[in-house]
Coordinates of C-alpha atoms in Angstrom, one line a residue:
X1 CA 0.0 0.1 0.0
X2 CA 2.8 2.4 0.9
X3 CA 4.6 1.4 -2.4
X4 CA 1.5 2.5 -4.5
X5 CA 1.0 5.7 -2.5
X6 CA 4.7 6.6 -3.1
X7 CA 4.2 6.3 -6.7
X8 CA 1.2 8.7 -7.0
X9 CA 2.0 11.9 -8.6
X10 CA 1.7 14.8 -6.4
X11 CA -1.2 17.3 -6.8
X12 CA -0.4 20.2 -9.1
X13 CA -2.3 23.0 -7.4
X14 CA -1.5 25.4 -10.1
X15 CA -3.3 23.1 -12.7
X16 CA -6.2 22.9 -10.1
X17 CA -6.2 26.7 -10.0
X18 CA -6.1 27.0 -13.7
X19 CA -9.0 24.5 -14.2
X20 CA -11.0 26.3 -11.3
X21 CA -10.5 29.7 -13.0
X22 CA -11.5 28.3 -16.4
X23 CA -14.7 26.7 -15.0
X24 CA -15.9 29.9 -13.3
X25 CA -15.2 32.0 -16.5
X26 CA -17.2 29.4 -18.4
X27 CA -20.0 29.5 -15.9
X28 CA -20.1 33.3 -15.9
X29 CA -20.1 33.2 -19.8
X30 CA -22.9 30.9 -19.8
X31 CA -25.2 32.8 -17.4
X32 CA -27.0 34.9 -20.2
X33 CA -27.8 31.4 -21.9
X34 CA -29.2 30.1 -18.5
X35 CA -31.5 33.1 -18.0
X36 CA -32.5 32.8 -21.8
X37 CA -33.4 29.0 -21.4
X38 CA -35.2 29.2 -18.0
X39 CA -37.2 32.3 -18.9
X40 CA -38.5 30.7 -22.2
X41 CA -39.8 28.1 -19.8
X42 CA -41.6 30.2 -17.6
X43 CA -45.3 31.3 -17.8
X44 CA -45.9 34.9 -18.4
X45 CA -46.8 35.5 -14.7
X46 CA -43.6 34.0 -13.5
X47 CA -41.4 36.5 -15.5
X48 CA -40.2 39.4 -13.4
X49 CA -36.8 40.8 -12.5
X50 CA -37.1 39.6 -8.8
X51 CA -37.4 36.0 -10.0
X52 CA -34.9 36.3 -12.9
X53 CA -32.7 33.5 -11.7
X54 CA -35.4 31.2 -10.1
X55 CA -36.2 28.0 -12.0
X56 CA -39.7 27.7 -13.5
X57 CA -42.5 25.9 -11.7
X58 CA -43.1 23.5 -14.9
X59 CA -42.2 23.1 -18.3
X60 CA -44.3 25.7 -20.0
X61 CA -43.5 25.0 -23.6
X62 CA -46.4 27.4 -25.1
X63 CA -43.9 30.2 -25.2
X64 CA -41.8 28.2 -27.6
X65 CA -44.9 27.4 -29.7
X66 CA -46.1 31.0 -29.6
X67 CA -42.8 32.1 -30.8
X68 CA -42.6 29.5 -33.5
X69 CA -46.2 29.5 -34.9
X70 CA -47.2 33.1 -33.6
X71 CA -50.4 34.3 -32.3
X72 CA -52.6 36.4 -34.7
X73 CA -54.9 37.4 -32.0
X74 CA -52.1 39.1 -30.2
X75 CA -50.3 40.3 -33.4
X76 CA -47.3 38.1 -32.9
X77 CA -45.8 36.8 -36.0
X78 CA -44.2 33.2 -35.7
X79 CA -40.7 32.5 -36.6
X80 CA -41.4 29.7 -38.8
X81 CA -41.3 31.4 -42.1
X82 CA -38.5 33.8 -41.2
X83 CA -36.5 30.7 -39.9
X84 CA -36.8 29.3 -43.5
X85 CA -35.9 32.7 -45.1
X86 CA -32.6 32.5 -43.2
X87 CA -32.0 29.0 -44.4
X88 CA -32.6 30.1 -48.0
X89 CA -30.1 32.9 -47.2
X90 CA -27.3 31.5 -45.4
X91 CA -26.8 28.2 -47.2
X92 CA -26.2 29.5 -50.8
X93 CA -24.6 32.7 -49.5
X94 CA -22.2 30.5 -47.6
X95 CA -21.6 28.1 -50.4
X96 CA -20.9 30.7 -53.0
X97 CA -18.5 32.9 -50.7
X98 CA -16.6 29.8 -49.8
X99 CA -16.3 28.7 -53.6
X100 CA -15.2 32.4 -54.9
X101 CA -12.8 32.8 -51.9
X102 CA -11.2 29.4 -52.6
X103 CA -10.7 30.4 -56.3
X104 CA -9.3 33.8 -55.5
X105 CA -7.0 32.3 -52.8
X106 CA -5.8 29.8 -55.3
X107 CA -5.3 32.2 -58.2
X108 CA -3.5 34.8 -55.8
X109 CA -1.2 32.2 -54.2
X110 CA -0.2 30.0 -57.2
X111 CA -0.8 32.3 -60.4
X112 CA 1.2 35.5 -59.9
X113 CA 0.2 38.2 -62.4
X114 CA 0.9 41.9 -62.7
X115 CA -0.9 43.8 -60.0
X116 CA -1.7 40.9 -57.7
X117 CA 0.3 42.5 -55.0
X118 CA -2.0 45.5 -55.2
X119 CA -5.3 43.6 -55.7
X120 CA -5.0 41.4 -52.6
X121 CA -4.4 44.5 -50.2
X122 CA -7.5 46.2 -51.8
X123 CA -9.6 43.3 -51.4
X124 CA -8.7 42.9 -47.6
X125 CA -9.6 46.6 -47.4
X126 CA -13.0 45.7 -47.9
X127 CA -13.1 43.7 -44.4
X128 CA -12.6 47.2 -42.7
X129 CA -15.5 49.0 -44.3
X130 CA -18.3 49.1 -41.8
X131 CA -21.8 48.2 -43.0
X132 CA -23.2 51.5 -41.7
X133 CA -21.0 53.6 -44.0
X134 CA -22.5 51.9 -47.2
X135 CA -26.0 51.3 -46.5
X136 CA -27.4 54.1 -48.8
X137 CA -25.2 53.3 -51.6
X138 CA -26.0 49.5 -51.1
X139 CA -29.7 50.1 -51.4
X140 CA -29.2 52.3 -54.6
X141 CA -27.2 49.7 -56.2
X142 CA -29.6 46.9 -55.3
X143 CA -32.6 49.0 -56.6
X144 CA -30.7 49.6 -60.0
X145 CA -30.1 45.8 -60.1
X146 CA -33.8 45.0 -59.3
X147 CA -32.7 43.1 -56.3
X148 CA -33.9 45.3 -53.4
X149 CA -36.4 43.7 -51.1
X150 CA -35.5 40.1 -52.1
X151 CA -33.6 37.2 -50.6
X152 CA -31.3 36.8 -53.8
X153 CA -30.3 40.5 -53.2
X154 CA -29.4 39.8 -49.7
X155 CA -27.5 36.5 -50.8
X156 CA -25.6 38.9 -53.3
X157 CA -24.5 41.4 -50.5
X158 CA -23.3 38.7 -48.1
X159 CA -21.5 36.8 -50.7
X160 CA -19.7 40.2 -51.8
X161 CA -19.0 41.1 -48.3
X162 CA -17.7 37.6 -47.4
X163 CA -15.1 37.4 -50.4
X164 CA -12.4 39.3 -48.6
X165 CA -12.2 37.0 -45.4
X166 CA -12.4 33.8 -47.4
X167 CA -9.9 34.9 -49.8
X168 CA -7.6 35.7 -47.0
X169 CA -8.3 32.2 -45.3
X170 CA -7.6 30.3 -48.6
X171 CA -4.7 32.3 -49.7
X172 CA -2.8 31.5 -46.5
X173 CA -4.0 27.8 -46.7
X174 CA -2.8 27.5 -50.3
X175 CA 0.5 29.5 -49.7
X176 CA 2.4 26.7 -48.3
X177 CA 1.2 23.9 -50.6
X178 CA 4.4 23.2 -52.6
X179 CA 4.5 25.1 -55.8
X180 CA 6.2 22.1 -57.5
X181 CA 2.7 20.3 -57.6
X182 CA 1.3 23.2 -59.6
X183 CA 4.4 23.2 -61.9
X184 CA 4.3 19.5 -62.4
X185 CA 0.5 19.8 -63.3
X186 CA 1.4 22.3 -65.9
X187 CA 4.1 20.1 -67.5
X188 CA 1.3 17.4 -67.7
X189 CA -0.8 19.7 -69.6
X190 CA -3.4 20.7 -67.0
X191 CA -4.8 24.3 -67.1
X192 CA -5.6 26.7 -64.4
X193 CA -9.1 25.2 -63.6
X194 CA -7.6 21.6 -64.0
X195 CA -5.1 22.0 -61.3
X196 CA -7.6 23.5 -59.1
X197 CA -10.1 20.8 -59.6
X198 CA -7.8 17.7 -59.4
X199 CA -4.9 18.9 -57.3
X200 CA -6.0 21.8 -54.8
X201 CA -9.6 21.2 -54.3
X202 CA -9.3 17.7 -53.1
X203 CA -7.0 18.9 -50.2
X204 CA -8.9 22.0 -49.4
X205 CA -11.6 20.4 -47.0
X206 CA -10.1 21.8 -43.8
X207 CA -10.2 25.2 -45.3
X208 CA -13.6 25.0 -46.5
X209 CA -14.8 23.7 -43.1
X210 CA -13.3 26.8 -41.3
X211 CA -14.7 29.2 -44.2
X212 CA -18.1 27.7 -44.2
X213 CA -18.5 27.9 -40.5
X214 CA -17.2 31.4 -40.2
X215 CA -19.5 32.5 -43.0
X216 CA -22.5 30.7 -42.0
X217 CA -22.4 32.1 -38.3
X218 CA -21.7 35.8 -39.8
X219 CA -24.7 35.5 -42.3
X220 CA -27.2 33.9 -39.9
X221 CA -26.6 36.4 -37.1
X222 CA -26.7 39.3 -39.3
X223 CA -29.4 41.9 -38.3
X224 CA -28.5 45.2 -39.9
X225 CA -28.3 44.3 -43.6
X226 CA -31.4 42.0 -43.4
X227 CA -33.3 44.8 -41.8
X228 CA -32.2 47.3 -44.6
X229 CA -32.4 45.0 -47.4
X230 CA -35.6 43.2 -46.6
X231 CA -38.2 45.5 -45.3
X232 CA -41.0 43.2 -45.8
X233 CA -41.7 41.4 -42.5
X234 CA -42.7 38.0 -44.5
X235 CA -39.2 38.0 -46.2
X236 CA -37.2 39.2 -43.3
X237 CA -34.5 36.9 -41.9
X238 CA -34.9 35.1 -38.4
X239 CA -33.0 37.8 -36.4
X240 CA -35.2 40.6 -37.7
X241 CA -38.3 38.5 -37.0
X242 CA -37.1 38.1 -33.2
X243 CA -36.9 41.8 -32.9
X244 CA -40.4 42.3 -34.6
X245 CA -41.9 39.8 -31.9
X246 CA -41.4 42.6 -29.1
X247 CA -44.8 44.5 -28.9
X248 CA -45.1 48.2 -29.2
X249 CA -46.7 48.6 -25.7
X250 CA -45.7 45.4 -23.7
X251 CA -43.2 42.5 -24.2
X252 CA -43.9 38.8 -23.3
X253 CA -40.1 38.0 -22.4
X254 CA -40.8 34.4 -22.1
X255 CA -41.9 34.5 -25.8
X256 CA -39.1 37.0 -26.6
X257 CA -36.6 34.7 -24.8
X258 CA -37.8 31.6 -26.6
X259 CA -37.6 33.2 -30.0
X260 CA -33.9 34.4 -29.4
X261 CA -33.2 30.7 -28.5
X262 CA -34.8 29.1 -31.5
X263 CA -32.7 31.7 -33.5
X264 CA -29.6 30.9 -32.1
X265 CA -29.9 27.1 -32.3
X266 CA -28.4 26.4 -35.9
X267 CA -25.2 28.3 -35.1
X268 CA -25.0 26.3 -31.7
X269 CA -25.7 23.1 -33.6
X270 CA -23.1 23.9 -36.1
X271 CA -20.3 24.7 -33.7
X272 CA -21.2 21.6 -31.4
X273 CA -21.1 19.3 -34.3
X274 CA -18.2 20.7 -36.1
X275 CA -16.2 22.4 -33.6
X276 CA -13.2 19.8 -33.7
X277 CA -13.1 20.2 -37.5
X278 CA -13.2 24.0 -37.2
X279 CA -10.1 23.9 -34.8
X280 CA -8.3 21.5 -37.2
X281 CA -8.8 23.5 -40.1
X282 CA -7.6 26.5 -38.3
X283 CA -4.5 24.9 -37.1
X284 CA -3.9 23.5 -40.6
X285 CA -4.1 27.1 -41.9
X286 CA -1.8 28.4 -39.2
X287 CA 0.9 25.6 -40.0
X288 CA 0.6 26.0 -43.6
X289 CA 0.2 29.8 -43.8

């Protein structure tokens, strides 16, 4: 018995302290999620500042049903239609911006041309232009293109705004892939698209995972551009619909919290299901870039 105890590793109190701090930080960070969840399970009578931290007396799922289906008598529009609007918006916009960013990153890293060193910084400059500064010209351009007030118009905006960050990620990813692969493919007669399709695209999955998670989250969580471009409540994305649930005279906070939780679920599911792939993709890009 003494021999076994003598071989036990001593407790590293520094590591215990680090884990304790991390657990406390995580608990503090998740407090709003806790309030969001339990408030959505409460009845309207239970919702108050004094009882904000209290658990609900029972599972009152009617607030979730009201947030999803709406209540015409109370003037509450449900999220079901707007939720699908966000799906129709986020999925194609994510795929298009990821694909265009991949093509741009490939060309800028493996096919140097005159002016490429100027073009790339100019593209990155688009990342730092705040949305608020371009809202008026954005609306004017969409009106001239006959895309204002439509989901395709909003897809177009998010694809264009997503090109700088997707190009940056893919350019860094492709930069460390040996140029000899490209040169050997040129000798074999492959063209610019053939090299991308047969050589680079098959090894680009880690980069695509990072870009698509990033883009999907950014597009799904957008509020400002969706509010400006899609003024029709029936076409608005889900985050605009969550804001519209709040009444002008009173707010049913249990319904509002339920709606916010429903709107946040897709991004939470994406991160929980693909979080490891996201980290692997980030690390792969960091090592290769």
